[in-house]
Tab-separated table of C-alpha atoms and ligand atoms in Angstrom:
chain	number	residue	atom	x	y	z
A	1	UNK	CA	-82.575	24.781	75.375
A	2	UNK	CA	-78.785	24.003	75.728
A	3	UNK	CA	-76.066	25.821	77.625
A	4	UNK	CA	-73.633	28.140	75.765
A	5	UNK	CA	-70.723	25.911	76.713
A	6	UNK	CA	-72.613	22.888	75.135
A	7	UNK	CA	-73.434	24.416	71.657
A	8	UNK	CA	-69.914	26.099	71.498
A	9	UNK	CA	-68.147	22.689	72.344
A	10	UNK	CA	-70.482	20.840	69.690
A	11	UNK	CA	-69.904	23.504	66.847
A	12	UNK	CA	-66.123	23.815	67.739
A	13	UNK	CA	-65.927	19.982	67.520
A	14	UNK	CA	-66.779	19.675	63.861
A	15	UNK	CA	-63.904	22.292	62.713
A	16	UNK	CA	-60.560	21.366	61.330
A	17	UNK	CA	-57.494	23.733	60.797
A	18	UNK	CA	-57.279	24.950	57.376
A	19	UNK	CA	-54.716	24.070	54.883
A	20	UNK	CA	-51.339	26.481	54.928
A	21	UNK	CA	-49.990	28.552	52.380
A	22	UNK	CA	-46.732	30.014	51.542
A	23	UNK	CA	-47.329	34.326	52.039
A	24	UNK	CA	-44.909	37.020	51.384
A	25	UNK	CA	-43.412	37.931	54.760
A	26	UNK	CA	-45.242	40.738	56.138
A	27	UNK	CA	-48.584	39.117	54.990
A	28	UNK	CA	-48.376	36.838	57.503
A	29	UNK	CA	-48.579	39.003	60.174
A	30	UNK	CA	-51.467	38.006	62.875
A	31	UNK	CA	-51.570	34.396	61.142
A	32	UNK	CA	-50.711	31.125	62.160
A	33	UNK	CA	-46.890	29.575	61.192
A	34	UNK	CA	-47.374	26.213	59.728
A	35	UNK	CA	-44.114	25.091	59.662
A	36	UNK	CA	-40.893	26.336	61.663
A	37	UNK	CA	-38.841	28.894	60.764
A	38	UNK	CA	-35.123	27.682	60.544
A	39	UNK	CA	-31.936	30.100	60.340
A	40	UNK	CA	-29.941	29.685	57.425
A	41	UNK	CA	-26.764	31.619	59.807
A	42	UNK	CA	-26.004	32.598	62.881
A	43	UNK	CA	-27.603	35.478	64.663
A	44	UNK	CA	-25.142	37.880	65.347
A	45	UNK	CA	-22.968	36.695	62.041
A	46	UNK	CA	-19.966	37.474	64.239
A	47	UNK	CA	-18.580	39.354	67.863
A	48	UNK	CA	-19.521	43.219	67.244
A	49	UNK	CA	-19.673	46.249	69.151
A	50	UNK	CA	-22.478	47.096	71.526
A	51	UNK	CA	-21.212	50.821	71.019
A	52	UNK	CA	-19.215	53.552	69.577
A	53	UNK	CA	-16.025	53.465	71.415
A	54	UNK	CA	-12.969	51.467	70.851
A	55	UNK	CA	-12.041	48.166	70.657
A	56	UNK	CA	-9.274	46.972	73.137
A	57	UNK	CA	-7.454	44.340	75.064
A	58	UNK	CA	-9.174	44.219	78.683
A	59	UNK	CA	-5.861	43.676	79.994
A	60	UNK	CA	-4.248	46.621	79.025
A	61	UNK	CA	-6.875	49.004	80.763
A	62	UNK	CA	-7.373	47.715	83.429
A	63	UNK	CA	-6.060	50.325	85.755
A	64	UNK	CA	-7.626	53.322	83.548
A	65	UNK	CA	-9.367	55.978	84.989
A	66	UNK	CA	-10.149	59.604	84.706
A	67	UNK	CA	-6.757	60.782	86.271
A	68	UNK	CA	-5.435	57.211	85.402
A	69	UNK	CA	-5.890	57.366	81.848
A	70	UNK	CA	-4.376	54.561	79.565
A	71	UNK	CA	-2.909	55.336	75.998
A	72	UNK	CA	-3.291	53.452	73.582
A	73	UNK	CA	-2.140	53.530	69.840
A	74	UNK	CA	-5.073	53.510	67.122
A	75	UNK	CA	-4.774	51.262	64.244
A	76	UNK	CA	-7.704	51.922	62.135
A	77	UNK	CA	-11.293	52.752	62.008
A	78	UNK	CA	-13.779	49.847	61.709
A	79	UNK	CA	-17.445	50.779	60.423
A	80	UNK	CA	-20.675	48.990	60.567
A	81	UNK	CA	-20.372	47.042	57.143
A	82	UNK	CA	-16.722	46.572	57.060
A	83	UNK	CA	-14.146	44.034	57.825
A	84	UNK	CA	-11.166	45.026	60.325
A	85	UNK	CA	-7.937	44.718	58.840
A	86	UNK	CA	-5.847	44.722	61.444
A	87	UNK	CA	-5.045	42.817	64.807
A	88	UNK	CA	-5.026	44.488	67.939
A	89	UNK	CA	-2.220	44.249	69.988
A	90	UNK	CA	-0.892	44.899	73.348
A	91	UNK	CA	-0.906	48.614	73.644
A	92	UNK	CA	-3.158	49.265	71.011
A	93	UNK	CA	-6.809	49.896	69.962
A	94	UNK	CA	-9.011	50.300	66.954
A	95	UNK	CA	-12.168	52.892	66.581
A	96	UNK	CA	-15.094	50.928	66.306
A	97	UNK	CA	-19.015	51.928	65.718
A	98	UNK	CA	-22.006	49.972	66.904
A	99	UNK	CA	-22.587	46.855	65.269
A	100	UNK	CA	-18.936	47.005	63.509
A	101	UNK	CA	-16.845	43.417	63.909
A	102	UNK	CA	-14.856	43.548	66.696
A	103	UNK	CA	-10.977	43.126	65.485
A	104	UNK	CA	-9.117	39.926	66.248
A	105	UNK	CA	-7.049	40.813	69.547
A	106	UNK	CA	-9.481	42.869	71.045
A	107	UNK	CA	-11.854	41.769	73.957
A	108	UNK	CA	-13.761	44.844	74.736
A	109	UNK	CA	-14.944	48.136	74.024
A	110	UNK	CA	-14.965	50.317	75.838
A	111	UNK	CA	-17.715	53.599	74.946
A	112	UNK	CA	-16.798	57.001	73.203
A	113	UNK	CA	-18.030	59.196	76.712
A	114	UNK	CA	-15.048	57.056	78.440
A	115	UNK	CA	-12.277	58.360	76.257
A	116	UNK	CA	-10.472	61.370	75.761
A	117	UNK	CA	-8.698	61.964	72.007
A	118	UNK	CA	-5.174	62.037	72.138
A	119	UNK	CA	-2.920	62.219	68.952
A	120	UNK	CA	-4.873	63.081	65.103
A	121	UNK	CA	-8.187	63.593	67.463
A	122	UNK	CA	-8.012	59.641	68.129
A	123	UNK	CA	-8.266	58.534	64.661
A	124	UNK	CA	-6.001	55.586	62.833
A	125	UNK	CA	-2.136	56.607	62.974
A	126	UNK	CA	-3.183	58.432	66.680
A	127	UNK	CA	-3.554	57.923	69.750
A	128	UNK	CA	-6.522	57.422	72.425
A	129	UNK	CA	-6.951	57.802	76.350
A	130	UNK	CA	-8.890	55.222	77.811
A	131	UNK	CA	-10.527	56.282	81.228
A	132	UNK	CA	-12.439	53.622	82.318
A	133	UNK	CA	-11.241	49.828	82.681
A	134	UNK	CA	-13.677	47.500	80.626
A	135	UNK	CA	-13.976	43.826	81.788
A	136	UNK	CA	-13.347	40.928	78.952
A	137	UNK	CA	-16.585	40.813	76.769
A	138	UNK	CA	-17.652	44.092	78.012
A	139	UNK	CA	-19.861	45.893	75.012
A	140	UNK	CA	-19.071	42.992	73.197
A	141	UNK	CA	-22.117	41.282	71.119
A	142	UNK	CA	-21.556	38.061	70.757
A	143	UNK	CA	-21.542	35.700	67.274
A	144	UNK	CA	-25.096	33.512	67.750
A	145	UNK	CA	-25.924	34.851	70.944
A	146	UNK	CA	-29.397	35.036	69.524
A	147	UNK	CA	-29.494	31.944	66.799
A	148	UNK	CA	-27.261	29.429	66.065
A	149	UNK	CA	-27.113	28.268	62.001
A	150	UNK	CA	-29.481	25.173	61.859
A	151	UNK	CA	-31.475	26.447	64.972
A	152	UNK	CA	-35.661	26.946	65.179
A	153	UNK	CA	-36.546	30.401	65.437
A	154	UNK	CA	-39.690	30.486	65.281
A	155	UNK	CA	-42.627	27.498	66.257
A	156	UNK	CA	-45.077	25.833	63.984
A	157	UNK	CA	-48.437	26.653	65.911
A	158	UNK	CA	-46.753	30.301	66.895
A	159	UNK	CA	-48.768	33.664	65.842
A	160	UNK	CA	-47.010	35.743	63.427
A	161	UNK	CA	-46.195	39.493	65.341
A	162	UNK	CA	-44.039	41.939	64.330
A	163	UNK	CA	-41.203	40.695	66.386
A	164	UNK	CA	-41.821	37.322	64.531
A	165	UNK	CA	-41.709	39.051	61.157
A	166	UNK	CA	-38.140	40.442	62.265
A	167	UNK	CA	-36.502	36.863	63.536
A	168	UNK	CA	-37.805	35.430	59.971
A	169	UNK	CA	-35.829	38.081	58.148
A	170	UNK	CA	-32.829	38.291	59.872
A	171	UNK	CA	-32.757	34.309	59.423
A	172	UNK	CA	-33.288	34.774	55.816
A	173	UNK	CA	-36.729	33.891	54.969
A	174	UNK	CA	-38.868	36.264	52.355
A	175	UNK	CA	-41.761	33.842	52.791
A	176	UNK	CA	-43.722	32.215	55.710
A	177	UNK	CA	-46.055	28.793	55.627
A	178	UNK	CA	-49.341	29.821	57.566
A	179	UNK	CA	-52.803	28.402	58.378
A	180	UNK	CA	-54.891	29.803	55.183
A	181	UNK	CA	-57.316	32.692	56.212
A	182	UNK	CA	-61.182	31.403	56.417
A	183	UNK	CA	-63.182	32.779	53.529
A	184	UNK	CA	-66.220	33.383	55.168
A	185	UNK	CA	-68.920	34.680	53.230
A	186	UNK	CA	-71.808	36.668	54.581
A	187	UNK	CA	-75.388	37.219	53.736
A	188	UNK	CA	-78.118	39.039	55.108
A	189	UNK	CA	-81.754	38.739	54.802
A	190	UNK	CA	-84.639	40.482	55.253
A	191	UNK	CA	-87.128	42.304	52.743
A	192	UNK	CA	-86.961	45.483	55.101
A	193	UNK	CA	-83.062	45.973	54.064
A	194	UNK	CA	-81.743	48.565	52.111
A	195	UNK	CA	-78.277	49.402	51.200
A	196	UNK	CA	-76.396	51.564	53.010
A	197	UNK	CA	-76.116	53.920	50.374
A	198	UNK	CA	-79.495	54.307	50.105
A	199	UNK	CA	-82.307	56.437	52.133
A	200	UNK	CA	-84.835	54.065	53.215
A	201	UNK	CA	-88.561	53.898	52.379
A	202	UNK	CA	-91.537	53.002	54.239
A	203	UNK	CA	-90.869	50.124	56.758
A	204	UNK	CA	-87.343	50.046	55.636
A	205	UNK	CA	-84.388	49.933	57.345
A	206	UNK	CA	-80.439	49.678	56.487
A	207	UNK	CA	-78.682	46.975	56.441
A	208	UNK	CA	-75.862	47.255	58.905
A	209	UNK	CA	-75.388	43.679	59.975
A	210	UNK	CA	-73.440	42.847	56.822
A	211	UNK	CA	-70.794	45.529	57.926
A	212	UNK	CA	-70.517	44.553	61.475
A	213	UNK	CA	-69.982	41.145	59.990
A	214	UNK	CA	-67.567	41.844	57.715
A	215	UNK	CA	-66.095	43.633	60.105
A	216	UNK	CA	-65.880	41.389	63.228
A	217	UNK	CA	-64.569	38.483	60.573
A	218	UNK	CA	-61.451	40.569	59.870
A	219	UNK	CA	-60.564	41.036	63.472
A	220	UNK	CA	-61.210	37.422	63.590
A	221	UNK	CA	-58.340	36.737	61.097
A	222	UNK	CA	-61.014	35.907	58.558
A	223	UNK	CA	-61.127	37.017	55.154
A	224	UNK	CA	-65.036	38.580	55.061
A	225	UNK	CA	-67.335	38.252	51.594
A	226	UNK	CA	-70.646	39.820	51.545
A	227	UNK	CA	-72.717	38.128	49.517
A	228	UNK	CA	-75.528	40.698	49.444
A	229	UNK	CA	-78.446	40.802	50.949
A	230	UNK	CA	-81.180	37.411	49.789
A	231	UNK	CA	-85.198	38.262	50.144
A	232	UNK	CA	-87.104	36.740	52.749
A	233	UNK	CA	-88.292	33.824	49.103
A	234	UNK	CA	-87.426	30.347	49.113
A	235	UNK	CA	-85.705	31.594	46.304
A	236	UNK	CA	-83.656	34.278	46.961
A	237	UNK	CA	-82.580	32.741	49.894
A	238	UNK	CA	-81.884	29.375	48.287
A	239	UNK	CA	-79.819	31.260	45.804
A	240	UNK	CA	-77.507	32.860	47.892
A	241	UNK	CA	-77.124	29.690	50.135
A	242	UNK	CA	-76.577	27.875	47.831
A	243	UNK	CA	-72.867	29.751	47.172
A	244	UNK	CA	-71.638	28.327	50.737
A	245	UNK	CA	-69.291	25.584	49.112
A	246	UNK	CA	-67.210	28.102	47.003
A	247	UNK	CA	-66.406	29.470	50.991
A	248	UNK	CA	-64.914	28.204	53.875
A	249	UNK	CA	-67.533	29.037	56.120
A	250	UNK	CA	-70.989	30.797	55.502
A	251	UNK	CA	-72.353	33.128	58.018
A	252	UNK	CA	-76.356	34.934	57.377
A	253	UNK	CA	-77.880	37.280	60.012
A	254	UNK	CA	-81.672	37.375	60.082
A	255	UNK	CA	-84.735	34.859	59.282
A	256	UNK	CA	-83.969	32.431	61.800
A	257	UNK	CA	-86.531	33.303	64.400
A	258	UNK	CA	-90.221	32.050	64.997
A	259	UNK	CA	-91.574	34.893	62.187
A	260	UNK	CA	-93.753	34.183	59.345
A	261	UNK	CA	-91.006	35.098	57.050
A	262	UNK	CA	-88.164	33.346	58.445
A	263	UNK	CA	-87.216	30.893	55.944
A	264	UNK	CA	-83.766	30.527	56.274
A	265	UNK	CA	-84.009	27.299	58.204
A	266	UNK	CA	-86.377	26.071	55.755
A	267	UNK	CA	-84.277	26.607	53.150
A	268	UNK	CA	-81.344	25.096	55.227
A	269	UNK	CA	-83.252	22.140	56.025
A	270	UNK	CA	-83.668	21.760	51.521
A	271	UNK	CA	-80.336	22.105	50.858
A	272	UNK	CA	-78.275	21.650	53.957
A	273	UNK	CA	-78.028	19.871	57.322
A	274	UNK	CA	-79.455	21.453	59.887
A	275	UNK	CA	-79.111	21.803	64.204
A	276	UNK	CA	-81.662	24.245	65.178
A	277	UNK	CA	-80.879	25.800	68.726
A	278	UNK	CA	-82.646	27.353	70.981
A	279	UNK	CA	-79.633	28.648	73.260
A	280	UNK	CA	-79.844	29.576	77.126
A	281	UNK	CA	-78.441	33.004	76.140
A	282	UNK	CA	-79.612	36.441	75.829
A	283	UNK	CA	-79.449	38.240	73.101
A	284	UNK	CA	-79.329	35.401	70.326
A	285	UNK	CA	-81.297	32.253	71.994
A	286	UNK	CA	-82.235	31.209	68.211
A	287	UNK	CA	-79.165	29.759	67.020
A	288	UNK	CA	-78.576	27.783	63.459
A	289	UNK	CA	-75.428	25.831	62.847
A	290	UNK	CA	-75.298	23.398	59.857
A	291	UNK	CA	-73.076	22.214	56.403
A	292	UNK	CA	-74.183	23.047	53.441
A	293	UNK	CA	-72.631	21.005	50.833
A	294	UNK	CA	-69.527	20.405	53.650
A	295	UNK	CA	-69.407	24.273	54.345
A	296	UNK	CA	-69.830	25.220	57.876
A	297	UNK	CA	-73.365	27.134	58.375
A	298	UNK	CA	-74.488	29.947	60.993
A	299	UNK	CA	-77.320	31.504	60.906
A	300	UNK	CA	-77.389	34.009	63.560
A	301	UNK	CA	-80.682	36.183	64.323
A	302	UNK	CA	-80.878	39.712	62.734
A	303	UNK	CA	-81.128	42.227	65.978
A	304	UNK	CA	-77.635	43.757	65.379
A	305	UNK	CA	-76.504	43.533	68.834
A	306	UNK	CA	-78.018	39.298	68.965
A	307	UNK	CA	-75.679	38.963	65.451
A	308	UNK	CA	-72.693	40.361	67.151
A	309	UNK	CA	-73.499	38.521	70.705
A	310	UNK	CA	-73.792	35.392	68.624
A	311	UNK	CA	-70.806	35.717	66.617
A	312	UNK	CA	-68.619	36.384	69.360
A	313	UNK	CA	-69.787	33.044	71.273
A	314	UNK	CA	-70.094	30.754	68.478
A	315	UNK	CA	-68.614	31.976	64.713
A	316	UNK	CA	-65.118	33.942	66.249
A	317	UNK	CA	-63.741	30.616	68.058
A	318	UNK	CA	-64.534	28.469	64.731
A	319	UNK	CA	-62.476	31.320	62.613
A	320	UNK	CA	-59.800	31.396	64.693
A	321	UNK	CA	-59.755	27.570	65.036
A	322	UNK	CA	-59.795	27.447	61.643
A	323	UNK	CA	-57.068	29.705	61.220
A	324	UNK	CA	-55.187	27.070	63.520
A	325	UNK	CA	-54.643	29.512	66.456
A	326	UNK	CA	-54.952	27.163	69.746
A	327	UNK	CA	-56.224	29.654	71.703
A	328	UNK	CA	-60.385	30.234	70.592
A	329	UNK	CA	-61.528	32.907	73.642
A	330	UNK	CA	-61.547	35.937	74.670
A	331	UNK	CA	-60.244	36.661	78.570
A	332	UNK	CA	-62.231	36.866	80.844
A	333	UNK	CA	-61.668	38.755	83.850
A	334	UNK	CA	-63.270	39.738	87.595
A	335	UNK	CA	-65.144	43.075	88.083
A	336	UNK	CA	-67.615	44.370	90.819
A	337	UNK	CA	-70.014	45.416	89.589
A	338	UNK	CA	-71.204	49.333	90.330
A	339	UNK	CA	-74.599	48.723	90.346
A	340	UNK	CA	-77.655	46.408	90.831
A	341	UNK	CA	-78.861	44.065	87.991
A	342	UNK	CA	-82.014	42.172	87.815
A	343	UNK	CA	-82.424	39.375	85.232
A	344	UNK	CA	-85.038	36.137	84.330
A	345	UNK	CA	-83.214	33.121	85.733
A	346	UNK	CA	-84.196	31.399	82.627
A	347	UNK	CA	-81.320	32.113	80.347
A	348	UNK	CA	-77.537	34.011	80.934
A	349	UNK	CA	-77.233	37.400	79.580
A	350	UNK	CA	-74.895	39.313	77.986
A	351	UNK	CA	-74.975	42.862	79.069
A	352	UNK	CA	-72.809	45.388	76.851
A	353	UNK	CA	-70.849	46.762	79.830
A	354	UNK	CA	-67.521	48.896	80.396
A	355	UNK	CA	-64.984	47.383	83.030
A	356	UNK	CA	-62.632	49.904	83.949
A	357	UNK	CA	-59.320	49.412	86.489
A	358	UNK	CA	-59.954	50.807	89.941
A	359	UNK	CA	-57.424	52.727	91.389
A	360	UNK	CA	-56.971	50.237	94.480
A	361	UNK	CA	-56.883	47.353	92.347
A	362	UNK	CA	-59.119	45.269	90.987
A	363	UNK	CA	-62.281	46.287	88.042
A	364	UNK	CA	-65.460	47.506	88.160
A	365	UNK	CA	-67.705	47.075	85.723
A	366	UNK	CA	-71.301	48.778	84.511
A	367	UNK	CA	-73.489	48.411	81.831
A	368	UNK	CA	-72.910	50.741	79.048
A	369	UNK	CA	-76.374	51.591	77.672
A	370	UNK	CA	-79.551	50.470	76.712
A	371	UNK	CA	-79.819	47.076	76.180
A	372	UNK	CA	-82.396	46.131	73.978
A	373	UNK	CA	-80.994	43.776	71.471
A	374	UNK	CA	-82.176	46.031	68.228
A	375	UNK	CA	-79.403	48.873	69.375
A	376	UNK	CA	-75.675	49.156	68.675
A	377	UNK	CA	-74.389	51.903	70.984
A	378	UNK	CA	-74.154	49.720	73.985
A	379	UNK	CA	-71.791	47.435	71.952
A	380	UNK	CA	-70.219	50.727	70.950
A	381	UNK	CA	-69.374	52.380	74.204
A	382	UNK	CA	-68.479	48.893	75.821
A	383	UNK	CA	-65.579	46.877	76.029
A	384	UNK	CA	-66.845	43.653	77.416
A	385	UNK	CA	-69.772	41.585	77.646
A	386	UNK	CA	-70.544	41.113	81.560
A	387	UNK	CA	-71.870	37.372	81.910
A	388	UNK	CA	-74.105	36.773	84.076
A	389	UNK	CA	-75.147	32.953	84.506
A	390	UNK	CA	-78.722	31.279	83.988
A	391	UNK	CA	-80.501	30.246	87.219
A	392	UNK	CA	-79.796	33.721	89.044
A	393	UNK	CA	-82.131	36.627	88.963
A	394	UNK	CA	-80.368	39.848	90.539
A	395	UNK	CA	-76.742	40.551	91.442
A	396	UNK	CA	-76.575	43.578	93.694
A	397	UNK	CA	-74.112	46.339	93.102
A	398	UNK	CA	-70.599	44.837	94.785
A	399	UNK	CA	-70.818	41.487	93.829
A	400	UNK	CA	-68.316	40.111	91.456
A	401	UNK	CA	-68.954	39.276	87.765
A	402	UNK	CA	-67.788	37.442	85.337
A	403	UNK	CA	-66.545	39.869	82.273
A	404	UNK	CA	-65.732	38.934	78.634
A	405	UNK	CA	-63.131	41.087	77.406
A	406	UNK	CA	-63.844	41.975	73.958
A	407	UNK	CA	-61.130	44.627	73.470
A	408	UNK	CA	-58.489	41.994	73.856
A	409	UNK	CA	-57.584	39.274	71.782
A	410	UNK	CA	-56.818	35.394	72.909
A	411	UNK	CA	-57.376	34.446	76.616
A	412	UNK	CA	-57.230	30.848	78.155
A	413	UNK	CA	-60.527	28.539	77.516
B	1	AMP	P1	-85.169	38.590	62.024
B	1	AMP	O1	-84.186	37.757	62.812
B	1	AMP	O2	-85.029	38.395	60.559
B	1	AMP	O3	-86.562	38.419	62.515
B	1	AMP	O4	-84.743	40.098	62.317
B	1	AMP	C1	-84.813	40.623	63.613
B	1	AMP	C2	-84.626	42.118	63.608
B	1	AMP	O5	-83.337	42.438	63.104
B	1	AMP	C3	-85.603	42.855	62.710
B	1	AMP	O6	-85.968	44.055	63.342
B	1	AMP	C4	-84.814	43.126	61.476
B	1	AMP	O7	-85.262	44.248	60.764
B	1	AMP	C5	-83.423	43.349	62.022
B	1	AMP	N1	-82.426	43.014	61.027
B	1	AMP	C6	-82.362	41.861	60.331
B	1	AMP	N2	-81.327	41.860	59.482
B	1	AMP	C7	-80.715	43.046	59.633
B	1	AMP	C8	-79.574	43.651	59.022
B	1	AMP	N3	-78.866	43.014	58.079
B	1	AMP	N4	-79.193	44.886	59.446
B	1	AMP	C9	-79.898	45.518	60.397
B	1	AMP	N5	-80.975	45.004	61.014
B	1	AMP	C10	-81.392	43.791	60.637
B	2	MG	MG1	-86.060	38.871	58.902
């Protein structure tokens, strides 16, 4: 048997970063930038106002106050979206709204709640009473004071957010290079499996794997394809892996255990290339990784929880490294745990557990349902997958655990 750190680091060494693509802009949200993003102008365009107020020469209030109040003359009214006309002089002011250019002359603003109208209610041709001073630069936004023309906005390696999406489009791009999305394809096996749209018979069940799959890819910034489900035949099964080079990685759930029917490895080792593990973990000790025809292979075992345990230690960190994110792991975080746990000291488990944020500080964590490997709720009601390490056999309540937070996205290895 090998360690989980030893098949993960073996697996993760064969993967390469996919190509990149050019995407429309909000497509590439959650994906990888390929190339920098570089601002085609400056970020502000030019000095604007912070607020609605008006726009004024520092200088000439700086003595204002409420029973101190300086009066100005008002030139015009300057808009967001228009140009100012005029220059302000000593004495004077013009109305300006937030995000309007600020007029030659002027060197602050100061805001509407510091004013009181005087003459034609404050408007051009009028007059204003400033009753606050304003330093130089006060409310005033200044030209690039977020981007200069020619600058890097955004990092090759950097993952796309909405904030990301924003910088792009103020700097003028409609289109982003990112790493491609894996196609990962996905097929089940098993004679027992029916669709999900169907009742099952005698000895049947549903296939849910498939979903879960398809599911967990997409979170993984794949791009899921179920393939269906293949019949535990040389045959079926050969048919259906034989598809894996039209994908950029192939992923099957079920056949790869010590049963009489289990011939996806046989079929693997006909058409593919073929590591077989037997992994120090629990759920999912059988492990398959391979190529078939130069597409990455997993065969993960078929007891739902195993093909989700399985897919979160080995198949997510080869997605997202394909998808050219640098970080590959989830967090992992300290809890005490709430209660005594006895394992065999021949493997490390993964127990489905909920870590919650004590009060004082700290997390506690607990498992979160009945852990046989054949049951989903536990992965349902959990958050994280408590670790606890091969060549220990009981932890009692209080001690602190190692947690693997699976509600959160990208941690340090
Ligand atoms: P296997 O690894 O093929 O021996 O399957 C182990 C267990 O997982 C069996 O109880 C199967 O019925 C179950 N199983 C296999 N594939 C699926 C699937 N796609 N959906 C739900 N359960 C499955
Ligand atoms: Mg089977």
């Amino acid at each position: 048997m090998i360690t989980v750190e030893e098949a993960t680091e073996q697996v993760l060494s064969r993967i390469e970063p996919l190509p990149a693509e050019r995407v429309d802009l909000v497509d590439a949200l959650g994906r990888v930038l390929a190339e920098p993003v570089v601002s085609d102008i400056d970020v502000a365009p030019f000095d604007n106002s912070a607020m609605d107020g008006y726009a004024v020469r520092a200088a000439d209030v700086a003595g204002a106050g409420d029973d101190t109040p300086v009066t100005l003359e008002v030139l015009e009214h300057i808009p967001a979206g228009a140009w100012p006309g005029r220059t302000v002089g000593p004495g004077q002011a013009s109305r300006i709204m937030t995000g309007a250019p600020m007029p030659p002359g002027a060197d602050a603003v100061v805001m509407v709640e510091r004013i009181r109208p005087g003459e034609a209610a404050g408007g051009p041709g009028g007059t204003v009473l400033i009753c606050a001073p304003a330093a130089a630069r006060e409310n005033v936004r200044a030209r690039a004071e977020e981007v200069r023309e020619g600058e890097t906005v955004l990092l090759s390696g950097e993952t796309v957010g909405a904030a990301a999406i924003g910088l792009a489009a103020s700097v003028g791009h409609a289109e982003l290079v990112v790493r491609r999305r894996p196609r990962v394809a996905i097929v089940s096996t098993g004679d027992e499996l029916v669709d999900v749209t169907e009742k099952p018979g005698p000895g049947k069940i549903r296939n849910s794997n498939s979903y879960t799959l398809a599911a967990l890819v997409r979170l993984a910034g794949g791009e899921p394809h179920i393939l269906g489900v293949a019949r535990d035949t040389m045959d079926d099964t050969r048919a259906l892996l034989s598809r894996a080079s039209e994908f950029d990685l192939m992923v099957t759930t079920g056949g790869v255990s010590m049963g009489d029917f289990d011939v996806v490895k046989v079929v693997l080792e006909e058409i593919g290339e073929l590591d077989f593990w037997k992994v120090a973990m629990r759920p999912g000790a059988p492990q398959t990784f391979g190529t078939i025809d130069g597409t990455p292979f997993f065969g993960l075992p078929g007891n739902p929880t195993s093909t989700m345990v399985g897919f979160e230690m080995f198949v997510r960190p080869v997605i997202r490294k394909m998808a050219g994110f640098t970080s590959l792991v989830r967090p992992r975080v300290l809890a005490t745990l709430s209660h005594d746990v006895k394992k065999k000291p021949d493997r490390r488990y993964f127990l489905r557990s909920r870590i919650t944020r004590r009060p004082e500080g700290g997390y506690s964590v607990a498992i979160a349902g009945n852990q046989s490997s054949a049951l989903l709720t536990a992965m349902h009601r959990g958050n994280c997958l408590m670790s606890l390490p091969e060549g220990e056999s009981f932890f009692a309540a209080g001690t602190e655990v190692m947690c693997i937070r699976l509600d959160m996205e990208e941690g340090t290895a």
